Amino acid sequence: QTVVTQEPSLTVSPGGTVTLTCASSTGAVTSGYYPNWFQQKPGQAPRALIYSTSNKHSWTPARFSGSLLGGKAALTLSGVQPEDEAEYYCLLYYGGAYVVFGGGTKLTVL
Amino acid sequence: EVQLVESGGGLVQPGGSLKLSCAASGFTFSGSAMHWVRQASGKGLEWVGRIRSKANSYATAYAASVKGRFTISRDDSKNTAYLQMNSLKTEDTAVYYCTPLVNWGQGTLVTVSS
């Protein structure tokens, strides 16, 4: 069974920078996994932030960026705002056959 | 404005069946792959399955946890996707979302309990 692993929790200070990562049990994550990133706040539906590694949706704040880093997908928040406190999920596509979400990273802004 | 409205959730006994619907508007539904994603209370997102567009032969794929029990279908004339759930288990209890993985609805709650 394929497992996608994210940091369970991270803490960042307002105005700081933080990087969340997304690893696959099958090996290095490449652009061929089309990494997606989603944000979810308590009581709300998820919101898409990043698709295909680094592409932003029209509503994605400029401070969010996606990349590949050391064999993982990565989401970097630069100049973190208090409203960025949320759960973040990555998603990987496996050869068009199936899709797997990571377990989520709870980001605390403190 | 993109809208996704899931419906059909409710309380069902273990072993029972339920069919969820997802009415979509505001985007080219017929050209979009549609996914079903669920979230148990206090837990993370779990991909359930997806159906591709007509151009991709309406191909379906499912998570191992639901394969053989759940079936995804779509009616492009109604801009609606469906999730037929059979042989339901208590661990299927969750909020179910349909999504093209861009926009999301508010989901519908399925509770499997005796």
Short mmCIF file of C-alpha atoms in Angstrom, two decimals:
data_model
loop_
_atom_site.label_atom_id
_atom_site.label_comp_id
_atom_site.label_asym_id
_atom_site.label_seq_id
_atom_site.Cartn_x
_atom_site.Cartn_y
_atom_site.Cartn_z
CA GLN A 1 0.00 0.00 0.00
CA THR A 2 1.35 3.38 -1.06
CA VAL A 3 1.91 5.88 1.74
CA VAL A 4 2.42 9.62 1.31
CA THR A 5 4.13 11.19 4.31
CA GLN A 6 3.96 14.77 5.54
CA GLU A 7 5.23 16.38 8.74
CA PRO A 8 2.43 15.97 11.31
CA SER A 9 2.89 19.48 12.63
CA LEU A 10 5.00 22.60 12.16
CA THR A 11 5.15 25.92 13.94
CA VAL A 12 6.19 29.22 12.38
CA SER A 13 6.30 32.81 13.57
CA PRO A 14 4.30 35.50 11.79
CA GLY A 15 6.36 36.90 8.92
CA GLY A 16 8.58 33.84 8.86
CA THR A 17 9.16 31.19 6.24
CA VAL A 18 8.27 27.52 6.48
CA THR A 19 8.54 24.57 4.12
CA LEU A 20 6.19 21.59 4.22
CA THR A 21 7.23 18.41 2.45
CA CYS A 22 5.51 15.43 0.87
CA ALA A 23 7.28 12.10 0.43
CA SER A 24 6.21 8.91 -1.33
CA SER A 25 6.86 5.39 -0.07
CA THR A 26 7.55 4.38 -3.68
CA GLY A 27 10.62 6.59 -3.99
CA ALA A 28 11.52 10.09 -5.10
CA VAL A 29 8.67 12.41 -5.99
CA THR A 30 9.03 13.85 -9.47
CA SER A 31 6.93 16.18 -11.58
CA GLY A 32 5.29 13.07 -13.02
CA TYR A 33 3.40 12.69 -9.75
CA TYR A 34 1.76 16.07 -10.43
CA PRO A 35 1.91 17.14 -6.77
CA ASN A 36 -1.06 19.16 -5.55
CA TRP A 37 -1.40 21.09 -2.32
CA PHE A 38 -4.59 21.92 -0.43
CA GLN A 39 -5.35 24.06 2.60
CA GLN A 40 -8.13 23.23 5.03
CA LYS A 41 -9.28 25.32 7.96
CA PRO A 42 -11.48 23.93 10.74
CA GLY A 43 -15.08 23.44 9.67
CA GLN A 44 -14.33 24.29 6.05
CA ALA A 45 -13.91 22.33 2.85
CA PRO A 46 -10.40 22.05 1.44
CA ARG A 47 -9.13 24.77 -0.87
CA ALA A 48 -6.74 24.06 -3.71
CA LEU A 49 -3.47 26.01 -3.62
CA ILE A 50 -0.96 24.40 -5.99
CA TYR A 51 -1.22 21.95 -8.89
CA SER A 52 1.37 20.14 -11.01
CA THR A 53 4.22 20.85 -8.58
CA SER A 54 4.36 24.63 -8.75
CA ASN A 55 1.36 26.09 -10.57
CA LYS A 56 -0.84 28.45 -8.58
CA HIS A 57 -4.57 28.90 -8.92
CA SER A 58 -5.88 32.39 -9.52
CA TRP A 59 -6.78 32.71 -5.84
CA THR A 60 -3.50 31.41 -4.41
CA PRO A 61 -1.63 34.11 -2.49
CA ALA A 62 1.81 34.93 -3.88
CA ARG A 63 3.46 33.91 -0.61
CA PHE A 64 2.69 30.24 -1.36
CA SER A 65 5.02 28.38 -3.72
CA GLY A 66 5.47 24.76 -4.73
CA SER A 67 8.60 22.91 -5.75
CA LEU A 68 10.52 19.65 -5.66
CA LEU A 69 13.12 19.41 -2.94
CA GLY A 70 15.40 16.50 -2.17
CA GLY A 71 13.12 13.88 -3.72
CA LYS A 72 9.98 15.31 -2.15
CA ALA A 73 7.30 17.76 -3.14
CA ALA A 74 7.47 20.94 -1.11
CA LEU A 75 5.18 23.83 -0.23
CA THR A 76 6.90 26.98 0.98
CA LEU A 77 5.13 29.83 2.73
CA SER A 78 7.12 33.06 2.80
CA GLY A 79 6.00 35.93 5.00
CA VAL A 80 3.51 33.78 6.90
CA GLN A 81 0.28 35.44 7.97
CA PRO A 82 -1.88 34.48 10.98
CA GLU A 83 -4.62 33.38 8.57
CA ASP A 84 -2.27 30.73 7.17
CA GLU A 85 -2.79 28.64 10.28
CA ALA A 86 -4.49 25.53 8.88
CA GLU A 87 -4.05 21.89 7.89
CA TYR A 88 -2.19 21.37 4.64
CA TYR A 89 -2.51 18.27 2.49
CA CYS A 90 -0.47 17.14 -0.46
CA LEU A 91 -1.76 14.80 -3.15
CA LEU A 92 0.18 12.63 -5.58
CA TYR A 93 -0.97 10.92 -8.77
CA TYR A 94 0.37 7.42 -9.37
CA GLY A 95 0.56 6.75 -13.09
CA GLY A 96 -3.03 7.75 -13.65
CA ALA A 97 -4.12 4.63 -11.79
CA TYR A 98 -4.80 6.09 -8.39
CA VAL A 99 -4.32 9.10 -6.20
CA VAL A 100 -3.08 9.33 -2.62
CA PHE A 101 -3.35 12.14 -0.11
CA GLY A 102 -0.70 12.75 2.49
CA GLY A 103 -1.68 12.59 6.13
CA GLY A 104 -1.65 16.37 6.46
CA THR A 105 0.51 18.94 8.23
CA LYS A 106 -1.01 21.07 10.96
CA LEU A 107 0.61 24.48 10.64
CA THR A 108 0.55 26.69 13.71
CA VAL A 109 1.39 30.37 13.44
CA LEU A 110 2.71 31.50 16.80
CA GLU B 1 -19.15 30.89 -10.15
CA VAL B 2 -18.21 27.26 -9.67
CA GLN B 3 -20.61 25.28 -7.52
CA LEU B 4 -20.47 21.69 -6.36
CA VAL B 5 -23.40 20.44 -4.33
CA GLU B 6 -23.25 16.97 -2.84
CA SER B 7 -26.41 15.28 -1.63
CA GLY B 8 -27.77 11.91 -0.62
CA GLY B 9 -25.92 11.41 2.63
CA GLY B 10 -27.55 10.10 5.77
CA LEU B 11 -27.68 7.28 8.28
CA VAL B 12 -27.43 3.73 6.97
CA GLN B 13 -26.93 0.39 8.68
CA PRO B 14 -23.79 -1.69 8.16
CA GLY B 15 -24.16 -3.74 5.02
CA GLY B 16 -26.54 -1.22 3.50
CA SER B 17 -26.32 0.94 0.39
CA LEU B 18 -26.43 4.63 -0.39
CA LYS B 19 -26.09 6.68 -3.55
CA LEU B 20 -24.57 10.14 -3.42
CA SER B 21 -25.06 12.78 -6.08
CA CYS B 22 -22.94 15.77 -6.98
CA ALA B 23 -24.47 18.60 -9.00
CA ALA B 24 -21.85 20.77 -10.69
CA SER B 25 -22.06 24.15 -12.37
CA GLY B 26 -19.83 27.02 -13.45
CA PHE B 27 -17.17 24.97 -15.23
CA THR B 28 -16.88 22.52 -18.12
CA PHE B 29 -18.12 19.46 -16.24
CA SER B 30 -18.08 17.18 -19.26
CA GLY B 31 -14.37 17.79 -19.81
CA SER B 32 -13.34 17.30 -16.21
CA ALA B 33 -12.31 14.23 -14.27
CA MET B 34 -14.39 14.07 -11.11
CA HIS B 35 -13.05 12.66 -7.87
CA TRP B 36 -14.74 11.60 -4.66
CA VAL B 37 -12.80 12.31 -1.48
CA ARG B 38 -13.89 11.54 2.07
CA GLN B 39 -12.93 12.74 5.51
CA ALA B 40 -13.79 11.02 8.74
CA SER B 41 -14.33 13.27 11.72
CA GLY B 42 -11.01 14.62 12.98
CA LYS B 43 -9.08 12.73 10.33
CA GLY B 44 -7.34 13.55 7.06
CA LEU B 45 -8.50 13.49 3.48
CA GLU B 46 -8.85 10.10 1.81
CA TRP B 47 -9.18 9.71 -1.93
CA VAL B 48 -12.08 7.39 -2.77
CA GLY B 49 -11.99 7.27 -6.55
CA ARG B 50 -12.45 9.16 -9.81
CA ILE B 51 -14.13 9.04 -13.17
CA ARG B 52 -12.55 10.57 -16.23
CA SER B 53 -14.27 12.39 -19.08
CA LYS B 54 -15.90 10.90 -22.16
CA ALA B 55 -12.73 11.72 -24.11
CA ASN B 56 -10.92 9.40 -21.69
CA SER B 57 -13.56 6.70 -21.97
CA TYR B 58 -15.14 7.48 -18.59
CA ALA B 59 -12.33 5.46 -17.01
CA THR B 60 -12.73 4.85 -13.30
CA ALA B 61 -10.24 4.11 -10.54
CA TYR B 62 -10.78 3.39 -6.86
CA ALA B 63 -8.92 3.26 -3.59
CA ALA B 64 -8.22 -0.24 -2.36
CA SER B 65 -10.44 0.37 0.67
CA VAL B 66 -13.57 0.75 -1.47
CA LYS B 67 -12.79 -1.23 -4.62
CA GLY B 68 -15.52 -3.70 -5.39
CA ARG B 69 -18.01 -1.94 -3.09
CA PHE B 70 -18.22 1.59 -4.52
CA THR B 71 -19.03 2.64 -8.09
CA ILE B 72 -18.59 6.10 -9.59
CA SER B 73 -20.65 7.22 -12.57
CA ARG B 74 -21.60 10.46 -14.25
CA ASP B 75 -24.33 11.99 -16.40
CA ASP B 76 -22.81 14.81 -18.43
CA SER B 77 -26.27 15.86 -19.69
CA LYS B 78 -27.14 16.68 -16.07
CA ASN B 79 -23.68 17.89 -14.98
CA THR B 80 -23.91 15.35 -12.18
CA ALA B 81 -21.57 12.75 -10.74
CA TYR B 82 -22.64 9.84 -8.57
CA LEU B 83 -21.14 7.56 -5.96
CA GLN B 84 -22.94 4.29 -5.40
CA MET B 85 -21.87 2.77 -2.11
CA ASN B 86 -22.71 -0.85 -1.31
CA SER B 87 -21.80 -3.19 1.55
CA LEU B 88 -21.17 -0.19 3.75
CA LYS B 89 -18.99 -0.55 6.83
CA THR B 90 -18.78 1.58 9.96
CA GLU B 91 -15.37 2.78 8.77
CA ASP B 92 -17.03 4.36 5.72
CA THR B 93 -18.52 7.01 8.03
CA ALA B 94 -17.26 10.35 6.77
CA VAL B 95 -18.05 13.57 4.95
CA TYR B 96 -17.93 12.83 1.23
CA TYR B 97 -16.80 15.48 -1.24
CA CYS B 98 -16.93 15.44 -5.01
CA THR B 99 -14.34 17.62 -6.66
CA PRO B 100 -12.37 18.15 -9.84
CA LEU B 101 -9.51 18.78 -7.37
CA VAL B 102 -9.76 22.51 -8.05
CA ASN B 103 -13.04 23.59 -6.48
CA TRP B 104 -14.78 21.81 -3.62
CA GLY B 105 -18.32 21.66 -2.32
CA GLN B 106 -19.31 21.44 1.32
CA GLY B 107 -19.70 17.67 1.26
CA THR B 108 -22.39 15.34 2.49
CA LEU B 109 -22.23 13.31 5.69
CA VAL B 110 -22.58 9.55 5.55
CA THR B 111 -22.99 7.74 8.85
CA VAL B 112 -22.85 3.96 8.92
CA SER B 113 -24.18 2.70 12.22
CA SER B 114 -26.64 0.22 13.67
#
